[in-house]
Every structure is written in structure tokens, then in C-alpha cells.
Short mmCIF file of C-alpha atoms and ligand atoms in Angstrom, two decimals:
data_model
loop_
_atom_site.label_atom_id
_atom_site.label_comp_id
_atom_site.label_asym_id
_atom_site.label_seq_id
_atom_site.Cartn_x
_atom_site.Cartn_y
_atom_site.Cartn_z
CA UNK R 170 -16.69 8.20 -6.06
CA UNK R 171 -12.92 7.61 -5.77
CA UNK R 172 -11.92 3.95 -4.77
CA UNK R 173 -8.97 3.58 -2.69
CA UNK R 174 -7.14 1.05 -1.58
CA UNK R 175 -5.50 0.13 1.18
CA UNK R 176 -2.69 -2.45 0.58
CA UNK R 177 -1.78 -4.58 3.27
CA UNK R 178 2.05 -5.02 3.06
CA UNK R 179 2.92 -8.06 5.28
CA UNK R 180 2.23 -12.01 4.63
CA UNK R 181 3.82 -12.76 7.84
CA UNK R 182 1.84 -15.21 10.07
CA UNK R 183 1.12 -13.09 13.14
CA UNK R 184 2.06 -10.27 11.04
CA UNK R 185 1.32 -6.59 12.65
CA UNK R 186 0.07 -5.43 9.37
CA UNK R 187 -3.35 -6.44 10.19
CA UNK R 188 -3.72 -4.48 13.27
CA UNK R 189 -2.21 -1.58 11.35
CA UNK R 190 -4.33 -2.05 8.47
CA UNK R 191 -7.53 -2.09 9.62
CA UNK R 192 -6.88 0.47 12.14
CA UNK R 193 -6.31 2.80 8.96
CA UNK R 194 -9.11 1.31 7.23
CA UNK R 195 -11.17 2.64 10.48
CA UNK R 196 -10.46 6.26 10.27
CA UNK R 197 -10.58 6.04 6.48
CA UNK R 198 -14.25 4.96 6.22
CA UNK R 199 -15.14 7.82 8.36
CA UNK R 200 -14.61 10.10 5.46
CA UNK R 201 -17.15 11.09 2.70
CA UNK R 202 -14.81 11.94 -0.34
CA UNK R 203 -13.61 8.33 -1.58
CA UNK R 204 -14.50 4.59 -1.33
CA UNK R 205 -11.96 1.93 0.67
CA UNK R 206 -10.88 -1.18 0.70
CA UNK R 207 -8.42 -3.32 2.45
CA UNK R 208 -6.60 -5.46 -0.19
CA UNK R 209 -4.44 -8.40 1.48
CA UNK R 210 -2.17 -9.32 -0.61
CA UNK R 211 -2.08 -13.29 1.46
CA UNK R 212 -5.19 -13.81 0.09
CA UNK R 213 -3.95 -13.20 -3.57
CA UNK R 214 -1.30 -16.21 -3.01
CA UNK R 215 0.73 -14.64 -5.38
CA UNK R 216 4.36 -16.98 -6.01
CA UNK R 217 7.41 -15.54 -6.86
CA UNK R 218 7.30 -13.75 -10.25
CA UNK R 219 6.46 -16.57 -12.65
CA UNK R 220 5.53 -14.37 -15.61
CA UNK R 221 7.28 -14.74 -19.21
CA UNK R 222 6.85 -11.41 -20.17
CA UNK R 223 7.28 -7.89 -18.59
CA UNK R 224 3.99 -6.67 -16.61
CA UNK R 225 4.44 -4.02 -19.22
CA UNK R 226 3.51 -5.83 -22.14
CA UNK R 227 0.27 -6.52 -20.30
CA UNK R 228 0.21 -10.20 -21.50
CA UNK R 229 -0.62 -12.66 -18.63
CA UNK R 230 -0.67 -16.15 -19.12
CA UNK R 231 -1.11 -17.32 -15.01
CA UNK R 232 -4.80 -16.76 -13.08
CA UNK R 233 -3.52 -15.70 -10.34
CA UNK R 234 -1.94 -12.54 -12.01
CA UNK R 235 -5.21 -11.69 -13.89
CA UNK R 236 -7.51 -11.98 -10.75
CA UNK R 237 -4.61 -9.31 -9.18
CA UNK R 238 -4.39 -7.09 -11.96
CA UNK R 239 -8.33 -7.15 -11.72
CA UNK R 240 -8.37 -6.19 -8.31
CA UNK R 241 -5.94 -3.81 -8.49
CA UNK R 242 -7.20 -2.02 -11.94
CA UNK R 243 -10.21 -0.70 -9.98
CA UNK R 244 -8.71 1.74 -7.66
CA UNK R 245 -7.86 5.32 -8.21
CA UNK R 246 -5.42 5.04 -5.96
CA UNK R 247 -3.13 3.23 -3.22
CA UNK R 248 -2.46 3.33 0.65
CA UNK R 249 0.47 0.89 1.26
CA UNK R 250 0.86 -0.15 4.81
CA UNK R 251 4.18 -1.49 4.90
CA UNK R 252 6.63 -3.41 7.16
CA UNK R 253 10.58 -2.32 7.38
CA UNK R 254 12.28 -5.64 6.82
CA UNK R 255 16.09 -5.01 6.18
CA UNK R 256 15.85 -1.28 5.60
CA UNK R 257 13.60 -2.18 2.91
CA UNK R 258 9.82 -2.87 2.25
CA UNK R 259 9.02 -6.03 2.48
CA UNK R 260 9.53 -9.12 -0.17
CA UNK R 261 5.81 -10.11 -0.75
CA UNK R 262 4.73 -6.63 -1.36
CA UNK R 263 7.29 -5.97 -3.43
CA UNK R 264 6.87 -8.89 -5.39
CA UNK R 265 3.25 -8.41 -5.86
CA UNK R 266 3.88 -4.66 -7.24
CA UNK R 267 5.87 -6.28 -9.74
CA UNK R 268 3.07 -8.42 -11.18
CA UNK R 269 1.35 -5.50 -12.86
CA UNK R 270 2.11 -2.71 -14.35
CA UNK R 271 -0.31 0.21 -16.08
CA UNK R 272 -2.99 -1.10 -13.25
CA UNK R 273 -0.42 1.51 -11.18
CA UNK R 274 0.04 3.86 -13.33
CA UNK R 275 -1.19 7.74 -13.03
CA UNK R 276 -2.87 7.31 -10.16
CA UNK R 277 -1.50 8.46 -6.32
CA UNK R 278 -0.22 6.82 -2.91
CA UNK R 279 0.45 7.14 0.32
CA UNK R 280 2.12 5.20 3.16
CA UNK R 281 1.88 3.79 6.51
CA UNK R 282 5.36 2.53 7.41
CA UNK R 283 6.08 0.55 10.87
CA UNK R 284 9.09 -0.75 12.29
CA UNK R 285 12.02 0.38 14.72
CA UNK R 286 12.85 3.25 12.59
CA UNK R 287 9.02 4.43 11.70
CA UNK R 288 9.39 2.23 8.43
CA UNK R 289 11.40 5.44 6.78
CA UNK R 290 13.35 3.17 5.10
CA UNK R 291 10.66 0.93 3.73
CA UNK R 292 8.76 3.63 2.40
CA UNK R 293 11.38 5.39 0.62
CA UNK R 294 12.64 2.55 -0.97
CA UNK R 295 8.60 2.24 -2.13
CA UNK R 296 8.79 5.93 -3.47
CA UNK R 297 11.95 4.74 -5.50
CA UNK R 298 9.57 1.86 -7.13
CA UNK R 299 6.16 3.92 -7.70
CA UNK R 300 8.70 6.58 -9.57
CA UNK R 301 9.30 3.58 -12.01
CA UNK R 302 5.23 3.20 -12.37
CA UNK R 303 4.17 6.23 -12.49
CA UNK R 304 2.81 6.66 -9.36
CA UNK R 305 2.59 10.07 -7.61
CA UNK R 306 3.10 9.79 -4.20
CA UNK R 307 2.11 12.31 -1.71
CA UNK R 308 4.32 13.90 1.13
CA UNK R 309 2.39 13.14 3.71
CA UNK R 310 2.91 9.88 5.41
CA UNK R 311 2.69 7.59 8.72
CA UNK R 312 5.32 6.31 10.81
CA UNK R 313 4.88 3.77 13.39
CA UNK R 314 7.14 3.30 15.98
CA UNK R 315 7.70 -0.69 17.51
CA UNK R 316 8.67 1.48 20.55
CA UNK R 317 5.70 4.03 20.71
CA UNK R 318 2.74 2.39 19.14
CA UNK R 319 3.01 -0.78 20.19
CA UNK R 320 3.21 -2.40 23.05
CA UNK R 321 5.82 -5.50 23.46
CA UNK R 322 6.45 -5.08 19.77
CA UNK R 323 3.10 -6.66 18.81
CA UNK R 324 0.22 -5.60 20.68
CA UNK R 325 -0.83 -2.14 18.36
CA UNK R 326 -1.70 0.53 20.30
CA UNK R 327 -1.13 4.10 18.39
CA UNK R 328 -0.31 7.08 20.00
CA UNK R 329 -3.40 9.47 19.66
CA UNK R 330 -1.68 12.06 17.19
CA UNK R 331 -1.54 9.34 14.93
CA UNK R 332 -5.04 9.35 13.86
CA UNK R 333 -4.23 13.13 12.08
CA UNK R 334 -1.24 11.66 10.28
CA UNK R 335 -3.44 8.97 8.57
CA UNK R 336 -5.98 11.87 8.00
CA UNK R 337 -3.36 14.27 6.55
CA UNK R 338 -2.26 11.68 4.35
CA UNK R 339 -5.72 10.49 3.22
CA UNK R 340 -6.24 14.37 2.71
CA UNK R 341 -3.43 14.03 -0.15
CA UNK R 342 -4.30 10.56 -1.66
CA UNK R 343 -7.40 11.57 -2.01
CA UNK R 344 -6.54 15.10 -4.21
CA UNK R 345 -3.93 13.57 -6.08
CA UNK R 346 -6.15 10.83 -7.41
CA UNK R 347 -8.82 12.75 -7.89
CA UNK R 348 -6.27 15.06 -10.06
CA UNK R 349 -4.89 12.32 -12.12
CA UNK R 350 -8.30 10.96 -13.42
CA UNK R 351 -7.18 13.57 -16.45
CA UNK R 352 -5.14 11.04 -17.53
CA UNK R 353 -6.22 7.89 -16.79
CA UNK R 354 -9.10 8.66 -18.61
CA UNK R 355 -7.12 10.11 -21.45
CA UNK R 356 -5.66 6.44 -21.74
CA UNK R 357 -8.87 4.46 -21.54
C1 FMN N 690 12.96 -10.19 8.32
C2 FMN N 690 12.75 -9.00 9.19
C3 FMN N 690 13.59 -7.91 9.09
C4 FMN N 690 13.38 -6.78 9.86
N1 FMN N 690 14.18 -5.70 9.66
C5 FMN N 690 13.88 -4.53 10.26
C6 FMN N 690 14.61 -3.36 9.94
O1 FMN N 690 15.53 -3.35 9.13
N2 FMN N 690 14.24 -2.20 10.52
C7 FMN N 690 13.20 -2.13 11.42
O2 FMN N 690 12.89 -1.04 11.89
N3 FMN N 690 12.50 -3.24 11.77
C8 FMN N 690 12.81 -4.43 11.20
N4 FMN N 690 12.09 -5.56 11.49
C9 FMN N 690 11.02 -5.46 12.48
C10 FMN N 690 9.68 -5.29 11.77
O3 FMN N 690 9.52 -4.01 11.22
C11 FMN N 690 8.53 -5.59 12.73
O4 FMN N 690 8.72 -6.91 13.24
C12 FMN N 690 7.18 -5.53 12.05
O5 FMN N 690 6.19 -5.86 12.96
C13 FMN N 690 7.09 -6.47 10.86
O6 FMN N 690 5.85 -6.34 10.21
P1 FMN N 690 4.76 -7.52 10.22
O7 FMN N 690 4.62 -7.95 11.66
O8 FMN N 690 3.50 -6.90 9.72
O9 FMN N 690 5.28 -8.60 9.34
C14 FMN N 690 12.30 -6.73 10.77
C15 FMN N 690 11.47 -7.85 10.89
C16 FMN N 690 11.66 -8.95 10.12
C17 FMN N 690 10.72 -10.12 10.22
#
């Protein structure tokens, strides 16, 4: 069975990323085709970068990055649920993306962005980085509105046409990853 993950995007105390999150992680584990999980990356307590070498090389010398890469290693593929902080993804996801390196690589992602703007921003500016990775990341995608879907900008509460959004993207994840299995297991 495919594993997916679902990759919570915000550290923030009283972050909405939870609410977000495990409302995805809901509709998700109504499907049959793949496994989930909800990966918080607060729990991880990942600092800034402190590797020597590239996440390329694959050499870690810090715990913390080998229980991530761990984690991370087992999943076919990614949901990111991500925050729009400055036009841009957040800091802490971004940061923990950079940790690793061929744990990403040929498998598939999709997005949940949130924010004033849907999260468009955030999530392109993610597409830039999973190019880099090679990650394949599907068309379809979420955008939450702080106007629409929530309610005084922290109380989530999803319009109902939402629900077929996540689905549609899920739909996509799911194929993709499935798809690029060729390769990963040409690597292994
Ligand atoms: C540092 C910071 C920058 C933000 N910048 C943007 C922005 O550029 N565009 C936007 O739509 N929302 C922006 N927001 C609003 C966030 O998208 C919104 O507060 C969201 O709930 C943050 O996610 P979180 O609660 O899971 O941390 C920003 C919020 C913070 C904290």
C-alpha cells in the first residue's frame, strides 16, 4: 500500500495548520488506495540547518536529522499543508525540506495552501523547491481562504466544495506516486 504523508507546514503556537491538517487527514483516511499520516514537523524540533555537508551527500552527523530523514524515507509521497507567510511558504517548513535530500526524491506532492491569497504564493514558491528535488508535483491543489474558510481568521471552518479539492488532489498524489515507484525502486 502507498504511504503518504501529510506534512504539517506551520510551528506557530496557535498555528491554523493543525485544524487544516487534520481536517485533510479526515477525508484522506476515508480512501482505500494509500496509507496516511500526519507528520508535524514541531515535533521533529528541527534547528536551523546545522549540517556540515549538503543533504545530498547523505552524510549526517546530528540525531535529529537522521530520526527526520527516517521518517520521511518511508513515504511514497507528500501532502504539504502550508501557511503563506510573506508571499512565501513558511521558514520551518522550508528549513526542514532542506535537511534531506534523496528521502524526496522521485516521488509526488500535493498542496494545501491557506492564507489571504489561498496560499498561491506559498505553494508556488514550494513547486520552485520540489523542482530542485525531484519531486513531481501534481496540478491539483487546495486553497484556503482566511476570508472564506475561516471564521475570525482562526476558527477553520471550510466551505463544503472544499472537501472535492482535497479529493481531486489526493486523486493525483496518489497516481503519481504510485507511477514513480519505477524509479525509486530502480535506485534501491
Ligand atoms: C509572519 C507572517 C506573515 C504572513 N504573511 C502573509 C502573506 O504574505 N500573505 C497571506 O495571505 N497571509 C499572510 N499571513 C497570514 C497567514 O497566512 C495566516 O495567519 C495563517 O493562519 C498562518 O498559518 P498558521 O496559523 O498555521 O501559522 C502571514 C502570517 C504571518 C504570521
Amino acid at each position: 500500500m502507498l504511504k503518504i504523508a501529510i506534512v504539517m507546514g506551520s510551528t506557530r503556537p496557535g498555528r491554523n495548520c493543525e485544524a487544516v491538517s487534520k481536517w485533510a487527514y479526515g477525508i484522506a483516511q476515508q480512501r482505500k488506495d494509500a496509507d496516511f499520516e500526519l507528520v508535524d514537523i514541531a515535533k521533529f524540533a528541527l534547528p536551523l540547518l546545522d549540517e556540515p555537508m549538503p543533504a545530498s551527500s547523505g552524510q549526517y552527523s546530528h540525531a535529529h536529522t537522521r530520526t527526520w530523514s527516517a521518517k520521511i524515507a518511508t513515504f511514497d509521497g507528500y501532502v504539504f499543508v502550508t501557511p503563506e507567510y510573506n508571499h512565501s511558504t513558511s521558514a520551518a517548513l522550508k528549513n526542514a525540506i532542506d535537511f534531506l535530500h534523496q528521502e524526496w526524491a522521485n516521488k509526488a506532492a500535493g498542496f494545501i495552501g491557506y492564507g489571504s491569497n489561498l496560499g498561491a504564493r506559498a505553494v508556488e514558491h514550494l513547486r520552485l523547491v520540489m523542482a530542485s528535488l525531484q519531486v513531481a508535483t501534481v496540478t491539483a491543489q487546495v486553497g484556503l481562504s482566511m476570508f472564506t474558510d475561516f471564521e475570525h481568521f482562526s476558527v477553520f471552518k471550510p466551505v463544503a466544495a472544499q472537501e472535492q479539492h482535497v479529493t481531486r488532489m489526493l486523486d493525483q498524489v496518489i497516481a503519481w506516486s504510485g507511477a514513480l515507484s519505477v524509479l525509486r525502486s530502480k535506485r534501491d
